[in-house]
Coordinates of C-alpha atoms and ligand atoms in Angstrom, one line a residue:
M1 CA 4.8 2.7 0.3
T2 CA 7.4 5.4 0.0
T3 CA 7.6 7.8 -3.0
S4 CA 10.0 10.5 -4.0
P5 CA 10.4 12.2 -7.3
T6 CA 13.1 9.7 -8.2
Q7 CA 12.2 6.5 -6.3
I8 CA 9.2 4.4 -5.3
Q9 CA 9.2 1.5 -2.9
I10 CA 6.1 -0.7 -3.0
I11 CA 5.0 -4.2 -2.1
Q12 CA 5.9 -6.5 -5.0
P13 CA 3.1 -6.5 -7.6
D14 CA 1.3 -9.4 -9.4
D15 CA 0.2 -9.5 -13.0
W16 CA -3.5 -10.5 -13.1
H17 CA -3.6 -11.2 -16.8
L18 CA -0.7 -12.7 -18.7
H19 CA 0.1 -14.8 -21.8
I20 CA 3.3 -16.8 -21.7
R21 CA 2.4 -19.5 -24.3
D22 CA 4.4 -22.8 -24.1
G23 CA 7.7 -24.5 -25.1
E24 CA 10.5 -22.3 -26.5
V25 CA 8.5 -19.1 -26.4
M26 CA 7.6 -19.6 -22.7
K27 CA 11.3 -20.1 -21.9
D28 CA 12.1 -16.7 -23.4
V29 CA 9.2 -14.6 -21.9
L30 CA 8.9 -16.0 -18.4
A31 CA 12.0 -14.4 -17.0
D32 CA 10.7 -10.9 -17.9
T33 CA 7.6 -11.4 -15.8
A34 CA 9.3 -13.3 -12.9
R35 CA 11.8 -10.4 -12.6
Q36 CA 9.1 -8.0 -11.7
F37 CA 6.1 -9.9 -10.4
A38 CA 5.5 -12.4 -7.6
R39 CA 2.5 -14.1 -9.2
A40 CA 0.6 -14.0 -12.5
I41 CA -2.7 -15.3 -13.8
I42 CA -1.7 -17.5 -16.7
M43 CA -4.1 -17.3 -19.7
P44 CA -5.2 -20.7 -21.2
N45 CA -5.4 -19.8 -24.9
L46 CA -2.8 -22.3 -26.0
K47 CA -3.1 -24.4 -29.1
P48 CA -4.9 -26.6 -28.1
P49 CA -6.5 -24.6 -25.3
V50 CA -6.2 -25.6 -21.6
T51 CA -9.7 -26.8 -21.1
T52 CA -9.3 -29.4 -18.3
V53 CA -7.8 -29.6 -14.9
E54 CA -5.4 -32.3 -16.2
L55 CA -4.1 -30.0 -19.0
A56 CA -3.7 -27.1 -16.5
K57 CA -1.7 -29.2 -14.1
A58 CA 0.6 -30.4 -16.9
Y59 CA 1.0 -26.8 -18.1
R60 CA 1.8 -25.6 -14.5
A61 CA 4.4 -28.3 -14.2
R62 CA 6.1 -27.2 -17.4
I63 CA 6.1 -23.6 -16.2
Q64 CA 7.5 -24.6 -12.8
S65 CA 10.3 -26.6 -14.3
Q66 CA 11.2 -23.6 -16.5
L67 CA 11.1 -21.4 -13.4
K68 CA 13.6 -23.7 -11.7
I69 CA 15.9 -23.5 -14.6
L70 CA 15.7 -19.7 -14.5
G71 CA 16.3 -19.7 -10.7
A72 CA 13.0 -18.0 -10.3
D73 CA 10.9 -20.5 -8.3
H74 CA 9.8 -17.7 -6.0
F75 CA 7.3 -16.9 -8.8
T76 CA 3.9 -18.5 -8.6
P77 CA 1.8 -19.2 -11.8
L78 CA -1.9 -19.0 -11.1
M79 CA -3.7 -21.3 -13.5
T80 CA -6.9 -20.8 -15.5
L81 CA -9.1 -23.0 -17.5
Y82 CA -10.6 -22.1 -20.9
L83 CA -14.3 -22.2 -20.8
T84 CA -16.1 -24.0 -23.7
D85 CA -19.7 -24.8 -24.6
N86 CA -19.0 -28.2 -23.1
T87 CA -17.4 -27.3 -19.7
S88 CA -19.2 -29.3 -17.1
A89 CA -20.2 -28.3 -13.6
D90 CA -18.0 -31.3 -12.4
E91 CA -14.9 -29.8 -14.1
V92 CA -15.6 -26.6 -12.2
R93 CA -15.8 -28.4 -8.9
K94 CA -12.7 -30.4 -9.7
A95 CA -10.9 -27.2 -10.7
K96 CA -11.7 -25.6 -7.4
A97 CA -10.5 -28.7 -5.5
E98 CA -7.2 -28.8 -7.4
G99 CA -6.3 -25.1 -6.9
I100 CA -7.2 -23.7 -10.3
T101 CA -7.6 -19.9 -9.8
A102 CA -10.2 -19.0 -12.4
F103 CA -12.0 -19.8 -15.7
K104 CA -11.6 -17.6 -18.8
L105 CA -14.4 -16.8 -21.2
Y106 CA -13.4 -16.2 -24.8
P107 CA -16.3 -15.5 -27.0
A108 CA -15.6 -17.8 -30.0
G109 CA -13.6 -15.8 -32.6
A110 CA -12.9 -12.8 -30.4
T111 CA -9.1 -13.0 -30.4
T112 CA -5.9 -15.2 -30.6
N113 CA -6.7 -18.9 -30.3
S114 CA -10.4 -18.4 -29.4
D115 CA -11.9 -20.7 -32.0
A116 CA -12.8 -23.2 -29.3
G117 CA -14.3 -20.5 -27.2
V118 CA -17.9 -20.1 -26.2
S119 CA -20.5 -19.8 -29.0
N120 CA -23.4 -19.2 -26.8
L121 CA -23.1 -18.4 -23.1
K122 CA -26.4 -20.2 -22.4
C123 CA -24.5 -23.5 -23.1
C124 CA -22.3 -22.7 -20.1
Y125 CA -25.0 -22.0 -17.5
S126 CA -24.5 -25.1 -15.5
A127 CA -20.8 -24.4 -15.3
L128 CA -21.5 -20.8 -14.3
E129 CA -23.9 -22.0 -11.6
A130 CA -21.1 -24.2 -10.2
M131 CA -18.6 -21.3 -10.4
Q132 CA -21.0 -19.1 -8.4
E133 CA -21.5 -21.8 -5.9
V134 CA -17.9 -22.7 -5.2
G135 CA -16.5 -19.1 -5.5
M136 CA -14.6 -19.6 -8.8
P137 CA -14.0 -16.3 -10.6
L138 CA -14.9 -16.0 -14.3
L139 CA -12.5 -13.8 -16.3
V140 CA -14.1 -12.3 -19.3
H141 CA -12.8 -11.2 -22.7
G142 CA -15.5 -8.6 -23.1
E143 CA -16.2 -8.1 -26.8
V144 CA -19.0 -9.3 -29.0
T145 CA -17.8 -11.1 -32.1
D146 CA -20.6 -10.2 -34.6
S147 CA -18.7 -8.9 -37.6
E148 CA -21.4 -6.4 -38.3
I149 CA -20.6 -4.6 -35.0
D150 CA -17.9 -1.9 -35.5
I151 CA -14.6 -3.1 -33.9
F152 CA -14.4 0.0 -31.8
D153 CA -17.9 -0.7 -30.4
R154 CA -17.6 -4.4 -29.5
E155 CA -16.7 -3.9 -25.9
A156 CA -19.5 -1.4 -25.2
V157 CA -22.1 -3.7 -27.0
F158 CA -20.8 -6.7 -24.9
I159 CA -21.7 -4.9 -21.7
D160 CA -25.4 -4.6 -22.7
K161 CA -25.7 -7.8 -24.6
V162 CA -23.7 -10.2 -22.5
L163 CA -22.1 -8.9 -19.3
D164 CA -25.1 -7.2 -17.7
P165 CA -27.5 -10.1 -18.4
V166 CA -25.0 -12.6 -17.0
R167 CA -24.5 -10.5 -13.9
K168 CA -28.3 -10.5 -13.4
D169 CA -28.5 -14.2 -13.8
F170 CA -25.6 -14.9 -11.5
P171 CA -25.4 -12.0 -9.0
A172 CA -22.9 -13.7 -6.7
L173 CA -20.5 -14.9 -9.5
K174 CA -17.2 -13.2 -9.2
M175 CA -16.2 -11.7 -12.5
V176 CA -13.2 -9.8 -13.9
F177 CA -13.8 -7.7 -17.0
E178 CA -10.4 -8.1 -18.5
H179 CA -8.3 -5.5 -20.3
I180 CA -11.0 -2.8 -20.4
T181 CA -10.6 -0.2 -23.1
T182 CA -13.6 2.1 -23.0
S183 CA -15.2 4.7 -20.7
Q184 CA -18.3 2.6 -20.9
A185 CA -16.5 -0.4 -19.3
A186 CA -14.7 1.8 -16.8
H187 CA -17.9 3.4 -15.6
Y188 CA -19.9 0.2 -15.7
V189 CA -17.4 -1.5 -13.3
R190 CA -17.1 1.7 -11.2
D191 CA -20.8 2.1 -10.8
A192 CA -22.0 -1.5 -10.7
N193 CA -24.1 -2.4 -7.7
T194 CA -22.5 -5.5 -6.4
G195 CA -24.3 -5.5 -3.0
E196 CA -22.2 -6.1 0.0
K197 CA -19.8 -8.4 -1.8
H198 CA -17.2 -7.2 -4.2
T199 CA -18.1 -9.3 -7.2
L200 CA -17.0 -7.3 -10.2
A201 CA -13.5 -6.0 -11.0
A202 CA -11.5 -5.0 -14.1
T203 CA -7.9 -5.3 -15.2
I204 CA -6.2 -2.5 -17.3
T205 CA -3.2 -2.9 -19.5
P206 CA -0.3 -0.4 -19.7
Q207 CA -0.9 0.2 -23.4
H208 CA -4.5 1.3 -22.9
L209 CA -3.3 3.7 -20.2
L210 CA -0.6 5.2 -22.3
M211 CA -1.8 5.2 -25.9
N212 CA -4.9 6.0 -27.9
R213 CA -5.8 4.6 -31.3
N214 CA -3.7 7.2 -33.1
A215 CA -0.7 5.1 -32.0
I216 CA -1.7 2.4 -34.4
F217 CA -1.4 4.8 -37.4
T218 CA 1.3 7.3 -36.5
G219 CA 3.2 7.9 -39.8
G220 CA 2.2 4.5 -41.1
I221 CA 0.7 1.3 -39.8
R222 CA 2.2 0.2 -36.4
P223 CA 1.5 -3.5 -36.0
H224 CA 3.1 -3.6 -32.6
H225 CA 0.4 -1.3 -31.2
Y226 CA -2.3 -3.6 -32.4
C227 CA -4.0 -5.6 -29.7
L228 CA -7.5 -6.7 -28.8
P229 CA -9.6 -5.1 -27.6
V230 CA -8.1 -2.5 -30.0
L231 CA -6.8 0.9 -28.6
K232 CA -9.7 3.5 -28.5
R233 CA -10.1 7.3 -28.6
E234 CA -8.3 9.6 -26.3
E235 CA -11.4 10.2 -24.2
H236 CA -11.5 6.5 -23.4
R237 CA -7.8 6.4 -22.4
L238 CA -8.5 9.3 -20.0
A239 CA -11.4 7.5 -18.5
L240 CA -9.2 4.4 -17.9
L241 CA -6.4 6.5 -16.4
E242 CA -9.0 8.2 -14.1
V243 CA -10.3 4.9 -12.7
A244 CA -6.9 3.2 -12.5
T245 CA -5.4 6.0 -10.5
S246 CA -8.5 6.7 -8.3
G247 CA -7.7 4.2 -5.6
N248 CA -10.8 2.2 -6.3
P249 CA -10.1 -1.4 -5.5
R250 CA -12.3 -2.6 -8.4
F251 CA -9.4 -1.8 -10.8
F252 CA -6.1 -3.6 -10.8
L253 CA -3.1 -4.5 -12.9
G254 CA -3.2 -7.0 -15.7
T255 CA -0.7 -6.5 -18.5
D256 CA -2.2 -8.8 -21.1
S257 CA 1.4 -9.1 -22.3
A258 CA 0.9 -11.3 -25.4
P259 CA 4.0 -12.5 -27.2
H260 CA 3.9 -13.0 -31.0
S261 CA 7.0 -13.2 -33.1
K262 CA 8.1 -10.1 -35.1
A263 CA 7.3 -12.1 -38.3
A264 CA 3.7 -12.9 -37.1
K265 CA 3.1 -9.2 -36.3
E266 CA 4.8 -7.6 -39.4
T267 CA 2.8 -9.3 -42.1
S268 CA -0.3 -8.9 -44.2
C269 CA -2.6 -10.2 -41.5
G270 CA -0.7 -9.6 -38.2
C271 CA -1.5 -11.1 -34.8
A272 CA -3.1 -9.1 -32.0
G273 CA -1.0 -8.5 -28.9
C274 CA 1.6 -6.2 -27.3
Y275 CA 4.6 -7.5 -25.6
S276 CA 4.8 -5.3 -22.5
A277 CA 6.4 -7.7 -20.1
F278 CA 10.0 -6.5 -20.6
N279 CA 9.4 -3.5 -18.3
A280 CA 5.7 -3.5 -17.5
L281 CA 6.1 -1.8 -14.2
G282 CA 8.0 1.1 -15.7
L283 CA 5.1 1.6 -18.2
Y284 CA 2.6 1.6 -15.4
A285 CA 4.7 4.0 -13.3
E286 CA 4.9 6.4 -16.3
A287 CA 1.1 6.3 -16.7
F288 CA 0.5 7.0 -13.0
E289 CA 3.1 9.8 -12.9
S290 CA 1.5 11.5 -15.9
V291 CA -1.4 12.4 -13.7
G292 CA 0.5 12.9 -10.5
K293 CA -0.8 9.8 -8.9
L294 CA 2.3 7.7 -8.2
D295 CA 1.0 7.3 -4.7
K296 CA -1.9 5.2 -6.1
L297 CA 0.3 2.8 -7.9
E298 CA 0.8 0.3 -5.0
G299 CA -2.9 -0.3 -4.5
F300 CA -3.5 -0.9 -8.2
A301 CA -0.4 -3.0 -8.7
S302 CA -0.1 -4.9 -5.4
F303 CA -3.2 -4.9 -3.2
F304 CA -6.5 -4.8 -5.1
G305 CA -5.8 -8.0 -7.2
P306 CA -5.0 -10.3 -4.3
D307 CA -7.9 -8.8 -2.3
F308 CA -10.3 -9.5 -5.1
Y309 CA -9.1 -13.1 -5.5
S310 CA -9.0 -13.6 -1.7
L311 CA -5.3 -14.4 -1.8
P312 CA -2.7 -13.0 0.6
R313 CA -1.0 -9.8 -0.3
N314 CA 2.8 -10.1 -1.0
T315 CA 5.1 -8.9 1.8
Q316 CA 8.4 -8.4 0.0
K317 CA 9.1 -5.0 -1.5
I318 CA 10.5 -3.7 -4.8
T319 CA 12.0 -0.4 -5.7
L320 CA 11.4 1.5 -8.9
L321 CA 13.8 4.2 -9.9
K322 CA 13.2 7.1 -12.1
Q323 CA 16.0 6.0 -14.4
A324 CA 15.3 5.8 -18.1
Q325 CA 15.7 2.3 -19.5
S326 CA 16.5 1.8 -23.1
I327 CA 14.2 -0.9 -24.7
P328 CA 15.9 -3.2 -27.2
H329 CA 14.7 -3.2 -30.8
E330 CA 14.2 -7.0 -30.6
L331 CA 14.5 -9.8 -28.0
P332 CA 15.0 -13.5 -28.6
L333 CA 11.8 -15.6 -28.9
G334 CA 12.5 -19.3 -29.5
D335 CA 14.0 -19.5 -33.0
A336 CA 12.6 -16.1 -33.8
T337 CA 12.6 -12.6 -32.3
I338 CA 10.0 -10.4 -30.6
V339 CA 9.6 -6.6 -30.7
P340 CA 8.8 -5.3 -27.2
L341 CA 6.5 -2.4 -26.5
R342 CA 8.5 0.8 -26.8
A343 CA 11.3 -0.9 -28.8
G344 CA 14.1 1.4 -29.6
E345 CA 12.8 4.0 -27.2
T346 CA 13.1 4.5 -23.4
I347 CA 10.8 4.0 -20.4
A348 CA 11.2 6.6 -17.7
W349 CA 11.1 4.2 -14.8
S350 CA 12.9 0.9 -14.2
L351 CA 13.2 -1.8 -11.5
A352 CA 16.1 -1.2 -9.2
Ligands
DOR1 O1 -4.2 -8.6 -28.1 C1 -4.5 -9.7 -27.6 N1 -3.6 -10.8 -27.6 N2 -5.7 -9.8 -27.0 C2 -6.1 -11.0 -26.6 O2 -7.2 -11.0 -26.1 C3 -5.3 -12.2 -26.7 C4 -3.9 -11.9 -26.8 C5 -3.1 -13.1 -27.3 O3 -3.2 -14.2 -26.8 O4 -2.3 -12.9 -28.2
ZN2 ZN1 -5.3 -11.6 -22.8

């Protein structure tokens, strides 16, 4: 990579955690991601969820035809399946054979469209066994759903109650702890003994690197800063920034960009999700620059993800310029609009 105070050239990044939905919404959000990234892991929490290989193949075909219309067929969607209590070992083997990239674990009730998620991970043990055997990664929404657990503690409790026991039961299962938000998660992943093989990694979003929980309440309630897992205290943000910019290959880019219409966010019970896709790379560059670590951006954004998934690194390059980009107040979203992260403000870096 080359960096100067005003320009960075890096291998093109991938987004290892992305929501694009379907239909009219997908049409409007896909271009933002395809402009910046070469590949993305496509989350399966549609309504109904993508629980089978057949559904994932049909979803992939819809994405590909939209990419063609956009003239963006250089972009590769990497498909995932939604794990349920009923996912069979056979479906896992079939998924592997058909080029599905990973399975996603949503604890039932944890977040958007997770009702069909897993009620008890023990129900999935034959599927996890098969994943471990065939080398299929399990991507984890790492929060317990018990309403008695404080929302700010749900990730840390998940580590003790779910993640650590599963890792002991399936030591060779590749897992990605998605969108981590706490120092406990950052340190658990950093310090995990994974033997010789690299079996545990984590993705980190731009909003968790740039904001703490005050951002949800600055001068009033800020629904566009509400996502799950929810933003945490400053000490947690600093711990995430530290591991993300450390050059440790266990941590890589996953935006969790999650489109919801303006109306669905600005209401009495608003949806969780930040739409960061509009200039996600600019947001990450700002975060890395804030601690003088722009030289570590390329590993985080472009190398460690494909290395973990055993996929080839991209070869083409992109350039980011230190040129402030104004972010629109709203963008079109099907027959509605969406408010992107930083709406009405600027982002210091933008794609050349
Ligand atoms: O904030 C979030 N939004 N977190 C998730 O886990 C899901 C996502 C969505 O799909 O809207
Ligand atoms: Zn997500």
